[in-house]
DNA sequence: CGAGTAATTGAGTAAGGTCAATTCTTGTGG
DNA sequence: CCACAAGAATTGACCTTACTCAATTACTCG
């Protein structure tokens, strides 16, 4: 049988190559990582708050959210992960979780043991750097999310998230005719944006009535890309989707 | 002359050791890092948005903020850095900045070339991991900040920041009689918490009148630690201030 | 078909923002 | 030592955004 690992891990490798230069041997090391496949159900934490993990979770298909919560149980989604994303690569260095991972729609994930990731990182410094860089990009997205929550009004927040997802789905080839997967319901969207579901609904209506974008049927359609970006005050640089964007000390 | 580097870099090493095990040789490598000392003035960006840096900035004294902004210039502070913090260690892997660094009070920083950090990271995998881990903790703080912005009301946000700073200053031995340095004015505090200066003022008054804490003269005094933590809904685990907190794949 | 979830809409409320005036600090120069 | 200017803190009055509560209308899936 052909090793099925290659096809599962290819999107992860592609993600790394978007931002880091890797030699053929380093690439092969990524593709040779061991993993287990799991189907995860909606609304079930497959990584729980406060546990200690020994593996990281690669999103193969679906949509995964990183949740944090206040003691009284109000949840905030602090990150969204689409296929090709490693949802908790940072757990390699911080295995005791202060977050939970939950599928926002039925999803497939591949779990990769930390021990294997650490072994490869130790063998190939450039790979270690690539992992670190990927976590730094996650942090960059988190920081822009904080700007969104702290400084933008509800309409701009929704528009901003749409713009971000458009870029990220485009980067994995899932943008067709300005349509992208949008597998979040309005409650989950509120948990990302710090809004109530009711208000999310009103803002989606506002975007629709302004002719900027529509969300129907697990799909978002962008009607006026320039207008949406302007409403969102969007600048895609923080997503670091082009290796040309940077030239690090590791060339 | 005794190498003054050791005394400047010691707090940084201490910070790393809080979270990572390092051998004597690895420790020495940290202490031997080359650096330049700079005094930075309030309200001046010493790292600007969009530039490409070749060094990281260690806060030696003072208080440094990481700023991001909307196009119309509204600023959000996404991170606060106290002495011993490396404000932009992540710039080693993402040298093209999507943020700015500014002193919130007159500060002293040490700039360390990326080339030196990369050289040490390549030589010592454990050190590479320690850098990565430190960035992951920054991201963890960022994520909790997002929960704060998205899910807590103004009073709880202010209380939460006070709690966080109490722990962080305590960790560097700058907590005395429940008093900690608080070198933020109310406008800057608003830029951290996503509030207007006017409302920050009202919330500080509320905390004072509730007998929880007071802020005067660049100092915060905690009057009712239990009450403050409860008002903030605070759980310090996300700060990762104890190495005992975790046991990673690198032992 | 019916149950359960998600979306939608309206009406009233409250948290936080805006604007503007006043007071307090702090540093400077005479 | 005092007068003054500039920035920071404080307070009040009013307004807007987003929340709450509640009812109604789609969807989706056995």
JSON list of N, CA, C and O in Angstrom, two decimals, chain A residues 1-57:
[
{"chain": "A", "resi": 1, "resn": "UNK", "atom": "N", "xyz": [0.85, -1.20, 0.00]},
{"chain": "A", "resi": 1, "resn": "UNK", "atom": "CA", "xyz": [0.00, 0.00, 0.00]},
{"chain": "A", "resi": 1, "resn": "UNK", "atom": "C", "xyz": [0.89, 1.26, 0.00]},
{"chain": "A", "resi": 1, "resn": "UNK", "atom": "O", "xyz": [1.92, 1.29, 0.68]},
{"chain": "A", "resi": 2, "resn": "UNK", "atom": "N", "xyz": [0.49, 2.24, -0.74]},
{"chain": "A", "resi": 2, "resn": "UNK", "atom": "CA", "xyz": [1.22, 3.52, -0.71]},
{"chain": "A", "resi": 2, "resn": "UNK", "atom": "C", "xyz": [1.01, 4.16, 0.66]},
{"chain": "A", "resi": 2, "resn": "UNK", "atom": "O", "xyz": [-0.10, 4.14, 1.19]},
{"chain": "A", "resi": 3, "resn": "UNK", "atom": "N", "xyz": [2.07, 4.71, 1.21]},
{"chain": "A", "resi": 3, "resn": "UNK", "atom": "CA", "xyz": [1.97, 5.39, 2.50]},
{"chain": "A", "resi": 3, "resn": "UNK", "atom": "C", "xyz": [0.94, 6.52, 2.39]},
{"chain": "A", "resi": 3, "resn": "UNK", "atom": "O", "xyz": [1.14, 7.47, 1.65]},
{"chain": "A", "resi": 4, "resn": "UNK", "atom": "N", "xyz": [-0.14, 6.41, 3.15]},
{"chain": "A", "resi": 4, "resn": "UNK", "atom": "CA", "xyz": [-1.17, 7.42, 3.04]},
{"chain": "A", "resi": 4, "resn": "UNK", "atom": "C", "xyz": [-0.76, 8.70, 3.78]},
{"chain": "A", "resi": 4, "resn": "UNK", "atom": "O", "xyz": [-1.38, 9.74, 3.63]},
{"chain": "A", "resi": 5, "resn": "UNK", "atom": "N", "xyz": [0.30, 8.59, 4.56]},
{"chain": "A", "resi": 5, "resn": "UNK", "atom": "CA", "xyz": [0.74, 9.74, 5.36]},
{"chain": "A", "resi": 5, "resn": "UNK", "atom": "C", "xyz": [1.08, 10.93, 4.49]},
{"chain": "A", "resi": 5, "resn": "UNK", "atom": "O", "xyz": [0.77, 12.07, 4.82]},
{"chain": "A", "resi": 6, "resn": "UNK", "atom": "N", "xyz": [1.72, 10.65, 3.37]},
{"chain": "A", "resi": 6, "resn": "UNK", "atom": "CA", "xyz": [2.16, 11.74, 2.50]},
{"chain": "A", "resi": 6, "resn": "UNK", "atom": "C", "xyz": [1.00, 12.66, 2.13]},
{"chain": "A", "resi": 6, "resn": "UNK", "atom": "O", "xyz": [1.11, 13.86, 2.18]},
{"chain": "A", "resi": 7, "resn": "UNK", "atom": "N", "xyz": [-0.13, 12.06, 1.77]},
{"chain": "A", "resi": 7, "resn": "UNK", "atom": "CA", "xyz": [-1.22, 12.92, 1.32]},
{"chain": "A", "resi": 7, "resn": "UNK", "atom": "C", "xyz": [-1.84, 13.70, 2.48]},
{"chain": "A", "resi": 7, "resn": "UNK", "atom": "O", "xyz": [-2.30, 14.82, 2.31]},
{"chain": "A", "resi": 8, "resn": "UNK", "atom": "N", "xyz": [-1.83, 13.09, 3.66]},
{"chain": "A", "resi": 8, "resn": "UNK", "atom": "CA", "xyz": [-2.39, 13.79, 4.82]},
{"chain": "A", "resi": 8, "resn": "UNK", "atom": "C", "xyz": [-1.48, 14.93, 5.26]},
{"chain": "A", "resi": 8, "resn": "UNK", "atom": "O", "xyz": [-1.95, 16.01, 5.61]},
{"chain": "A", "resi": 9, "resn": "UNK", "atom": "N", "xyz": [-0.18, 14.68, 5.23]},
{"chain": "A", "resi": 9, "resn": "UNK", "atom": "CA", "xyz": [0.75, 15.67, 5.75]},
{"chain": "A", "resi": 9, "resn": "UNK", "atom": "C", "xyz": [1.17, 16.72, 4.73]},
{"chain": "A", "resi": 9, "resn": "UNK", "atom": "O", "xyz": [1.75, 17.74, 5.09]},
{"chain": "A", "resi": 10, "resn": "UNK", "atom": "N", "xyz": [0.83, 16.48, 3.47]},
{"chain": "A", "resi": 10, "resn": "UNK", "atom": "CA", "xyz": [1.23, 17.44, 2.43]},
{"chain": "A", "resi": 10, "resn": "UNK", "atom": "C", "xyz": [0.71, 18.86, 2.69]},
{"chain": "A", "resi": 10, "resn": "UNK", "atom": "O", "xyz": [1.46, 19.82, 2.54]},
{"chain": "A", "resi": 11, "resn": "UNK", "atom": "N", "xyz": [-0.56, 19.01, 3.07]},
{"chain": "A", "resi": 11, "resn": "UNK", "atom": "CA", "xyz": [-1.03, 20.38, 3.33]},
{"chain": "A", "resi": 11, "resn": "UNK", "atom": "C", "xyz": [-0.26, 21.06, 4.46]},
{"chain": "A", "resi": 11, "resn": "UNK", "atom": "O", "xyz": [-0.02, 22.27, 4.41]},
{"chain": "A", "resi": 12, "resn": "UNK", "atom": "N", "xyz": [0.14, 20.26, 5.45]},
{"chain": "A", "resi": 12, "resn": "UNK", "atom": "CA", "xyz": [0.92, 20.84, 6.55]},
{"chain": "A", "resi": 12, "resn": "UNK", "atom": "C", "xyz": [2.29, 21.30, 6.05]},
{"chain": "A", "resi": 12, "resn": "UNK", "atom": "O", "xyz": [2.75, 22.41, 6.34]},
{"chain": "A", "resi": 13, "resn": "UNK", "atom": "N", "xyz": [2.91, 20.45, 5.24]},
{"chain": "A", "resi": 13, "resn": "UNK", "atom": "CA", "xyz": [4.20, 20.83, 4.65]},
{"chain": "A", "resi": 13, "resn": "UNK", "atom": "C", "xyz": [4.03, 22.08, 3.79]},
{"chain": "A", "resi": 13, "resn": "UNK", "atom": "O", "xyz": [4.84, 23.02, 3.86]},
{"chain": "A", "resi": 14, "resn": "UNK", "atom": "N", "xyz": [2.96, 22.12, 3.01]},
{"chain": "A", "resi": 14, "resn": "UNK", "atom": "CA", "xyz": [2.72, 23.30, 2.15]},
{"chain": "A", "resi": 14, "resn": "UNK", "atom": "C", "xyz": [2.60, 24.55, 3.01]},
{"chain": "A", "resi": 14, "resn": "UNK", "atom": "O", "xyz": [3.13, 25.61, 2.66]},
{"chain": "A", "resi": 15, "resn": "UNK", "atom": "N", "xyz": [1.90, 24.42, 4.13]},
{"chain": "A", "resi": 15, "resn": "UNK", "atom": "CA", "xyz": [1.77, 25.55, 5.04]},
{"chain": "A", "resi": 15, "resn": "UNK", "atom": "C", "xyz": [3.13, 26.04, 5.52]},
{"chain": "A", "resi": 15, "resn": "UNK", "atom": "O", "xyz": [3.44, 27.23, 5.53]},
{"chain": "A", "resi": 16, "resn": "UNK", "atom": "N", "xyz": [3.98, 25.08, 5.92]},
{"chain": "A", "resi": 16, "resn": "UNK", "atom": "CA", "xyz": [5.32, 25.46, 6.39]},
{"chain": "A", "resi": 16, "resn": "UNK", "atom": "C", "xyz": [6.12, 26.14, 5.28]},
{"chain": "A", "resi": 16, "resn": "UNK", "atom": "O", "xyz": [6.81, 27.13, 5.51]},
{"chain": "A", "resi": 17, "resn": "UNK", "atom": "N", "xyz": [6.01, 25.59, 4.06]},
{"chain": "A", "resi": 17, "resn": "UNK", "atom": "CA", "xyz": [6.81, 26.12, 2.94]},
{"chain": "A", "resi": 17, "resn": "UNK", "atom": "C", "xyz": [6.36, 27.52, 2.52]},
{"chain": "A", "resi": 17, "resn": "UNK", "atom": "O", "xyz": [7.10, 28.26, 1.89]},
{"chain": "A", "resi": 18, "resn": "UNK", "atom": "N", "xyz": [5.13, 27.84, 2.87]},
{"chain": "A", "resi": 18, "resn": "UNK", "atom": "CA", "xyz": [4.63, 29.19, 2.59]},
{"chain": "A", "resi": 18, "resn": "UNK", "atom": "C", "xyz": [5.49, 30.23, 3.30]},
{"chain": "A", "resi": 18, "resn": "UNK", "atom": "O", "xyz": [5.57, 31.38, 2.88]},
{"chain": "A", "resi": 19, "resn": "UNK", "atom": "N", "xyz": [6.08, 29.81, 4.40]},
{"chain": "A", "resi": 19, "resn": "UNK", "atom": "CA", "xyz": [6.77, 30.79, 5.25]},
{"chain": "A", "resi": 19, "resn": "UNK", "atom": "C", "xyz": [8.22, 30.46, 5.52]},
{"chain": "A", "resi": 19, "resn": "UNK", "atom": "O", "xyz": [8.95, 31.28, 6.07]},
{"chain": "A", "resi": 20, "resn": "UNK", "atom": "N", "xyz": [8.64, 29.23, 5.20]},
{"chain": "A", "resi": 20, "resn": "UNK", "atom": "CA", "xyz": [10.00, 28.82, 5.55]},
{"chain": "A", "resi": 20, "resn": "UNK", "atom": "C", "xyz": [10.62, 28.03, 4.41]},
{"chain": "A", "resi": 20, "resn": "UNK", "atom": "O", "xyz": [9.93, 27.29, 3.72]},
{"chain": "A", "resi": 21, "resn": "UNK", "atom": "N", "xyz": [11.91, 28.19, 4.23]},
{"chain": "A", "resi": 21, "resn": "UNK", "atom": "CA", "xyz": [12.65, 27.40, 3.25]},
{"chain": "A", "resi": 21, "resn": "UNK", "atom": "C", "xyz": [13.09, 26.11, 3.91]},
{"chain": "A", "resi": 21, "resn": "UNK", "atom": "O", "xyz": [13.69, 26.13, 4.98]},
{"chain": "A", "resi": 22, "resn": "UNK", "atom": "N", "xyz": [12.80, 24.98, 3.27]},
{"chain": "A", "resi": 22, "resn": "UNK", "atom": "CA", "xyz": [13.23, 23.70, 3.84]},
{"chain": "A", "resi": 22, "resn": "UNK", "atom": "C", "xyz": [13.94, 22.89, 2.76]},
{"chain": "A", "resi": 22, "resn": "UNK", "atom": "O", "xyz": [13.52, 22.89, 1.59]},
{"chain": "A", "resi": 23, "resn": "UNK", "atom": "N", "xyz": [14.99, 22.18, 3.14]},
{"chain": "A", "resi": 23, "resn": "UNK", "atom": "CA", "xyz": [15.70, 21.32, 2.19]},
{"chain": "A", "resi": 23, "resn": "UNK", "atom": "C", "xyz": [14.87, 20.07, 1.92]},
{"chain": "A", "resi": 23, "resn": "UNK", "atom": "O", "xyz": [13.95, 19.74, 2.69]},
{"chain": "A", "resi": 24, "resn": "UNK", "atom": "N", "xyz": [15.20, 19.34, 0.84]},
{"chain": "A", "resi": 24, "resn": "UNK", "atom": "CA", "xyz": [14.46, 18.10, 0.56]},
{"chain": "A", "resi": 24, "resn": "UNK", "atom": "C", "xyz": [14.44, 17.15, 1.75]},
{"chain": "A", "resi": 24, "resn": "UNK", "atom": "O", "xyz": [13.40, 16.55, 2.04]},
{"chain": "A", "resi": 25, "resn": "UNK", "atom": "N", "xyz": [15.55, 17.03, 2.45]},
{"chain": "A", "resi": 25, "resn": "UNK", "atom": "CA", "xyz": [15.56, 16.11, 3.60]},
{"chain": "A", "resi": 25, "resn": "UNK", "atom": "C", "xyz": [14.62, 16.59, 4.70]},
{"chain": "A", "resi": 25, "resn": "UNK", "atom": "O", "xyz": [13.93, 15.79, 5.34]},
{"chain": "A", "resi": 26, "resn": "UNK", "atom": "N", "xyz": [14.60, 17.89, 4.92]},
{"chain": "A", "resi": 26, "resn": "UNK", "atom": "CA", "xyz": [13.70, 18.43, 5.94]},
{"chain": "A", "resi": 26, "resn": "UNK", "atom": "C", "xyz": [12.24, 18.21, 5.53]},
{"chain": "A", "resi": 26, "resn": "UNK", "atom": "O", "xyz": [11.40, 17.84, 6.36]},
{"chain": "A", "resi": 27, "resn": "UNK", "atom": "N", "xyz": [11.97, 18.41, 4.25]},
{"chain": "A", "resi": 27, "resn": "UNK", "atom": "CA", "xyz": [10.60, 18.18, 3.77]},
{"chain": "A", "resi": 27, "resn": "UNK", "atom": "C", "xyz": [10.19, 16.72, 3.98]},
{"chain": "A", "resi": 27, "resn": "UNK", "atom": "O", "xyz": [9.08, 16.44, 4.41]},
{"chain": "A", "resi": 28, "resn": "UNK", "atom": "N", "xyz": [11.12, 15.84, 3.67]},
{"chain": "A", "resi": 28, "resn": "UNK", "atom": "CA", "xyz": [10.80, 14.44, 3.81]},
{"chain": "A", "resi": 28, "resn": "UNK", "atom": "C", "xyz": [10.52, 14.10, 5.27]},
{"chain": "A", "resi": 28, "resn": "UNK", "atom": "O", "xyz": [9.62, 13.32, 5.59]},
{"chain": "A", "resi": 29, "resn": "UNK", "atom": "N", "xyz": [11.31, 14.72, 6.16]},
{"chain": "A", "resi": 29, "resn": "UNK", "atom": "CA", "xyz": [11.11, 14.47, 7.59]},
{"chain": "A", "resi": 29, "resn": "UNK", "atom": "C", "xyz": [9.69, 14.87, 8.01]},
{"chain": "A", "resi": 29, "resn": "UNK", "atom": "O", "xyz": [9.04, 14.17, 8.80]},
{"chain": "A", "resi": 30, "resn": "UNK", "atom": "N", "xyz": [9.19, 15.96, 7.46]},
{"chain": "A", "resi": 30, "resn": "UNK", "atom": "CA", "xyz": [7.83, 16.39, 7.78]},
{"chain": "A", "resi": 30, "resn": "UNK", "atom": "C", "xyz": [6.84, 15.35, 7.27]},
{"chain": "A", "resi": 30, "resn": "UNK", "atom": "O", "xyz": [5.92, 14.92, 7.98]},
{"chain": "A", "resi": 31, "resn": "UNK", "atom": "N", "xyz": [7.04, 14.93, 6.03]},
{"chain": "A", "resi": 31, "resn": "UNK", "atom": "CA", "xyz": [6.10, 13.97, 5.43]},
{"chain": "A", "resi": 31, "resn": "UNK", "atom": "C", "xyz": [6.13, 12.62, 6.13]},
{"chain": "A", "resi": 31, "resn": "UNK", "atom": "O", "xyz": [5.15, 11.88, 6.10]},
{"chain": "A", "resi": 32, "resn": "UNK", "atom": "N", "xyz": [7.27, 12.32, 6.77]},
{"chain": "A", "resi": 32, "resn": "UNK", "atom": "CA", "xyz": [7.41, 11.02, 7.44]},
{"chain": "A", "resi": 32, "resn": "UNK", "atom": "C", "xyz": [6.91, 11.04, 8.88]},
{"chain": "A", "resi": 32, "resn": "UNK", "atom": "O", "xyz": [7.02, 10.04, 9.58]},
{"chain": "A", "resi": 33, "resn": "UNK", "atom": "N", "xyz": [6.38, 12.16, 9.32]},
{"chain": "A", "resi": 33, "resn": "UNK", "atom": "CA", "xyz": [5.90, 12.21, 10.70]},
{"chain": "A", "resi": 33, "resn": "UNK", "atom": "C", "xyz": [4.80, 11.18, 10.92]},
{"chain": "A", "resi": 33, "resn": "UNK", "atom": "O", "xyz": [3.93, 11.00, 10.06]},
{"chain": "A", "resi": 34, "resn": "UNK", "atom": "N", "xyz": [4.82, 10.51, 12.06]},
{"chain": "A", "resi": 34, "resn": "UNK", "atom": "CA", "xyz": [3.76, 9.55, 12.35]},
{"chain": "A", "resi": 34, "resn": "UNK", "atom": "C", "xyz": [2.49, 10.28, 12.81]},
{"chain": "A", "resi": 34, "resn": "UNK", "atom": "O", "xyz": [2.58, 11.38, 13.34]},
{"chain": "A", "resi": 35, "resn": "UNK", "atom": "N", "xyz": [1.36, 9.69, 12.57]},
{"chain": "A", "resi": 35, "resn": "UNK", "atom": "CA", "xyz": [0.11, 10.33, 13.00]},
{"chain": "A", "resi": 35, "resn": "UNK", "atom": "C", "xyz": [-1.02, 9.33, 13.12]},
{"chain": "A", "resi": 35, "resn": "UNK", "atom": "O", "xyz": [-0.93, 8.21, 12.62]},
{"chain": "A", "resi": 36, "resn": "UNK", "atom": "N", "xyz": [-2.05, 9.75, 13.82]},
{"chain": "A", "resi": 36, "resn": "UNK", "atom": "CA", "xyz": [-3.30, 8.99, 13.88]},
{"chain": "A", "resi": 36, "resn": "UNK", "atom": "C", "xyz": [-4.42, 9.86, 13.35]},
{"chain": "A", "resi": 36, "resn": "UNK", "atom": "O", "xyz": [-4.42, 11.07, 13.58]},
{"chain": "A", "resi": 37, "resn": "UNK", "atom": "N", "xyz": [-5.37, 9.26, 12.69]},
{"chain": "A", "resi": 37, "resn": "UNK", "atom": "CA", "xyz": [-6.51, 10.00, 12.16]},
{"chain": "A", "resi": 37, "resn": "UNK", "atom": "C", "xyz": [-7.69, 9.88, 13.11]},
{"chain": "A", "resi": 37, "resn": "UNK", "atom": "O", "xyz": [-7.95, 8.80, 13.65]},
{"chain": "A", "resi": 38, "resn": "UNK", "atom": "N", "xyz": [-8.37, 10.99, 13.33]},
{"chain": "A", "resi": 38, "resn": "UNK", "atom": "CA", "xyz": [-9.57, 10.96, 14.18]},
{"chain": "A", "resi": 38, "resn": "UNK", "atom": "C", "xyz": [-10.69, 11.78, 13.56]},
{"chain": "A", "resi": 38, "resn": "UNK", "atom": "O", "xyz": [-10.44, 12.86, 13.01]},
{"chain": "A", "resi": 39, "resn": "UNK", "atom": "N", "xyz": [-11.90, 11.28, 13.68]},
{"chain": "A", "resi": 39, "resn": "UNK", "atom": "CA", "xyz": [-13.06, 12.09, 13.32]},
{"chain": "A", "resi": 39, "resn": "UNK", "atom": "C", "xyz": [-13.53, 12.76, 14.60]},
{"chain": "A", "resi": 39, "resn": "UNK", "atom": "O", "xyz": [-13.63, 12.10, 15.64]},
{"chain": "A", "resi": 40, "resn": "UNK", "atom": "N", "xyz": [-13.82, 14.03, 14.54]},
{"chain": "A", "resi": 40, "resn": "UNK", "atom": "CA", "xyz": [-14.31, 14.70, 15.74]},
{"chain": "A", "resi": 40, "resn": "UNK", "atom": "C", "xyz": [-15.67, 15.33, 15.48]},
{"chain": "A", "resi": 40, "resn": "UNK", "atom": "O", "xyz": [-15.94, 15.85, 14.41]},
{"chain": "A", "resi": 41, "resn": "UNK", "atom": "N", "xyz": [-16.50, 15.24, 16.52]},
{"chain": "A", "resi": 41, "resn": "UNK", "atom": "CA", "xyz": [-17.89, 15.68, 16.41]},
{"chain": "A", "resi": 41, "resn": "UNK", "atom": "C", "xyz": [-18.00, 17.14, 16.82]},
{"chain": "A", "resi": 41, "resn": "UNK", "atom": "O", "xyz": [-17.20, 17.64, 17.60]},
{"chain": "A", "resi": 42, "resn": "UNK", "atom": "N", "xyz": [-19.03, 17.79, 16.32]},
{"chain": "A", "resi": 42, "resn": "UNK", "atom": "CA", "xyz": [-19.29, 19.18, 16.69]},
{"chain": "A", "resi": 42, "resn": "UNK", "atom": "C", "xyz": [-19.56, 19.26, 18.19]},
{"chain": "A", "resi": 42, "resn": "UNK", "atom": "O", "xyz": [-20.09, 18.32, 18.79]},
{"chain": "A", "resi": 43, "resn": "UNK", "atom": "N", "xyz": [-19.22, 20.39, 18.78]},
{"chain": "A", "resi": 43, "resn": "UNK", "atom": "CA", "xyz": [-19.55, 20.67, 20.17]},
{"chain": "A", "resi": 43, "resn": "UNK", "atom": "C", "xyz": [-18.90, 19.73, 21.18]},
{"chain": "A", "resi": 43, "resn": "UNK", "atom": "O", "xyz": [-19.35, 19.67, 22.32]},
{"chain": "A", "resi": 44, "resn": "UNK", "atom": "N", "xyz": [-17.91, 18.97, 20.77]},
{"chain": "A", "resi": 44, "resn": "UNK", "atom": "CA", "xyz": [-17.21, 18.14, 21.74]},
{"chain": "A", "resi": 44, "resn": "UNK", "atom": "C", "xyz": [-15.75, 18.58, 21.78]},
{"chain": "A", "resi": 44, "resn": "UNK", "atom": "O", "xyz": [-15.10, 18.67, 20.73]},
{"chain": "A", "resi": 45, "resn": "UNK", "atom": "N", "xyz": [-15.25, 18.89, 22.97]},
{"chain": "A", "resi": 45, "resn": "UNK", "atom": "CA", "xyz": [-13.84, 19.26, 23.10]},
{"chain": "A", "resi": 45, "resn": "UNK", "atom": "C", "xyz": [-12.99, 18.03, 22.86]},
{"chain": "A", "resi": 45, "resn": "UNK", "atom": "O", "xyz": [-13.09, 17.06, 23.61]},
{"chain": "A", "resi": 46, "resn": "UNK", "atom": "N", "xyz": [-12.16, 18.05, 21.85]},
{"chain": "A", "resi": 46, "resn": "UNK", "atom": "CA", "xyz": [-11.25, 16.91, 21.68]},
{"chain": "A", "resi": 46, "resn": "UNK", "atom": "C", "xyz": [-9.90, 17.18, 22.32]},
{"chain": "A", "resi": 46, "resn": "UNK", "atom": "O", "xyz": [-9.08, 16.27, 22.46]},
{"chain": "A", "resi": 47, "resn": "UNK", "atom": "N", "xyz": [-9.66, 18.41, 22.69]},
{"chain": "A", "resi": 47, "resn": "UNK", "atom": "CA", "xyz": [-8.58, 18.72, 23.64]},
{"chain": "A", "resi": 47, "resn": "UNK", "atom": "C", "xyz": [-9.24, 19.55, 24.72]},
{"chain": "A", "resi": 47, "resn": "UNK", "atom": "O", "xyz": [-9.93, 20.53, 24.43]},
{"chain": "A", "resi": 48, "resn": "UNK", "atom": "N", "xyz": [-9.07, 19.14, 25.98]},
{"chain": "A", "resi": 48, "resn": "UNK", "atom": "CA", "xyz": [-9.77, 19.82, 27.05]},
{"chain": "A", "resi": 48, "resn": "UNK", "atom": "C", "xyz": [-8.87, 20.78, 27.81]},
{"chain": "A", "resi": 48, "resn": "UNK", "atom": "O", "xyz": [-7.66, 20.61, 27.86]},
{"chain": "A", "resi": 49, "resn": "UNK", "atom": "N", "xyz": [-9.51, 21.78, 28.38]},
{"chain": "A", "resi": 49, "resn": "UNK", "atom": "CA", "xyz": [-8.83, 22.80, 29.17]},
{"chain": "A", "resi": 49, "resn": "UNK", "atom": "C", "xyz": [-8.11, 22.15, 30.35]},
{"chain": "A", "resi": 49, "resn": "UNK", "atom": "O", "xyz": [-8.71, 21.36, 31.08]},
{"chain": "A", "resi": 50, "resn": "UNK", "atom": "N", "xyz": [-6.83, 22.46, 30.51]},
{"chain": "A", "resi": 50, "resn": "UNK", "atom": "CA", "xyz": [-6.11, 22.05, 31.70]},
{"chain": "A", "resi": 50, "resn": "UNK", "atom": "C", "xyz": [-5.46, 20.69, 31.64]},
{"chain": "A", "resi": 50, "resn": "UNK", "atom": "O", "xyz": [-4.75, 20.30, 32.56]},
{"chain": "A", "resi": 51, "resn": "UNK", "atom": "N", "xyz": [-5.68, 19.96, 30.53]},
{"chain": "A", "resi": 51, "resn": "UNK", "atom": "CA", "xyz": [-5.02, 18.67, 30.48]},
{"chain": "A", "resi": 51, "resn": "UNK", "atom": "C", "xyz": [-3.60, 18.82, 29.93]},
{"chain": "A", "resi": 51, "resn": "UNK", "atom": "O", "xyz": [-3.20, 19.89, 29.48]},
{"chain": "A", "resi": 52, "resn": "UNK", "atom": "N", "xyz": [-2.83, 17.76, 30.01]},
{"chain": "A", "resi": 52, "resn": "UNK", "atom": "CA", "xyz": [-1.47, 17.79, 29.47]},
{"chain": "A", "resi": 52, "resn": "UNK", "atom": "C", "xyz": [-1.44, 16.89, 28.24]},
{"chain": "A", "resi": 52, "resn": "UNK", "atom": "O", "xyz": [-1.70, 15.69, 28.35]},
{"chain": "A", "resi": 53, "resn": "UNK", "atom": "N", "xyz": [-1.14, 17.46, 27.10]},
{"chain": "A", "resi": 53, "resn": "UNK", "atom": "CA", "xyz": [-1.18, 16.69, 25.85]},
{"chain": "A", "resi": 53, "resn": "UNK", "atom": "C", "xyz": [0.20, 16.20, 25.46]},
{"chain": "A", "resi": 53, "resn": "UNK", "atom": "O", "xyz": [1.20, 16.82, 25.78]},
{"chain": "A", "resi": 54, "resn": "UNK", "atom": "N", "xyz": [0.21, 15.10, 24.72]},
{"chain": "A", "resi": 54, "resn": "UNK", "atom": "CA", "xyz": [1.49, 14.62, 24.19]},
{"chain": "A", "resi": 54, "resn": "UNK", "atom": "C", "xyz": [1.45, 14.59, 22.66]},
{"chain": "A", "resi": 54, "resn": "UNK", "atom": "O", "xyz": [2.24, 13.90, 22.03]},
{"chain": "A", "resi": 55, "resn": "UNK", "atom": "N", "xyz": [0.52, 15.34, 22.09]},
{"chain": "A", "resi": 55, "resn": "UNK", "atom": "CA", "xyz": [0.44, 15.36, 20.63]},
{"chain": "A", "resi": 55, "resn": "UNK", "atom": "C", "xyz": [-0.14, 16.70, 20.17]},
{"chain": "A", "resi": 55, "resn": "UNK", "atom": "O", "xyz": [-0.78, 17.41, 20.95]},
{"chain": "A", "resi": 56, "resn": "UNK", "atom": "N", "xyz": [0.10, 17.02, 18.90]},
{"chain": "A", "resi": 56, "resn": "UNK", "atom": "CA", "xyz": [-0.51, 18.21, 18.31]},
{"chain": "A", "resi": 56, "resn": "UNK", "atom": "C", "xyz": [-1.53, 17.77, 17.28]},
{"chain": "A", "resi": 56, "resn": "UNK", "atom": "O", "xyz": [-1.46, 16.66, 16.76]},
{"chain": "A", "resi": 57, "resn": "UNK", "atom": "N", "xyz": [-2.47, 18.66, 16.96]},
{"chain": "A", "resi": 57, "resn": "UNK", "atom": "CA", "xyz": [-3.60, 18.30, 16.10]},
{"chain": "A", "resi": 57, "resn": "UNK", "atom": "C", "xyz": [-3.56, 19.07, 14.79]},
{"chain": "A", "resi": 57, "resn": "UNK", "atom": "O", "xyz": [-3.66, 20.30, 14.78]}
]
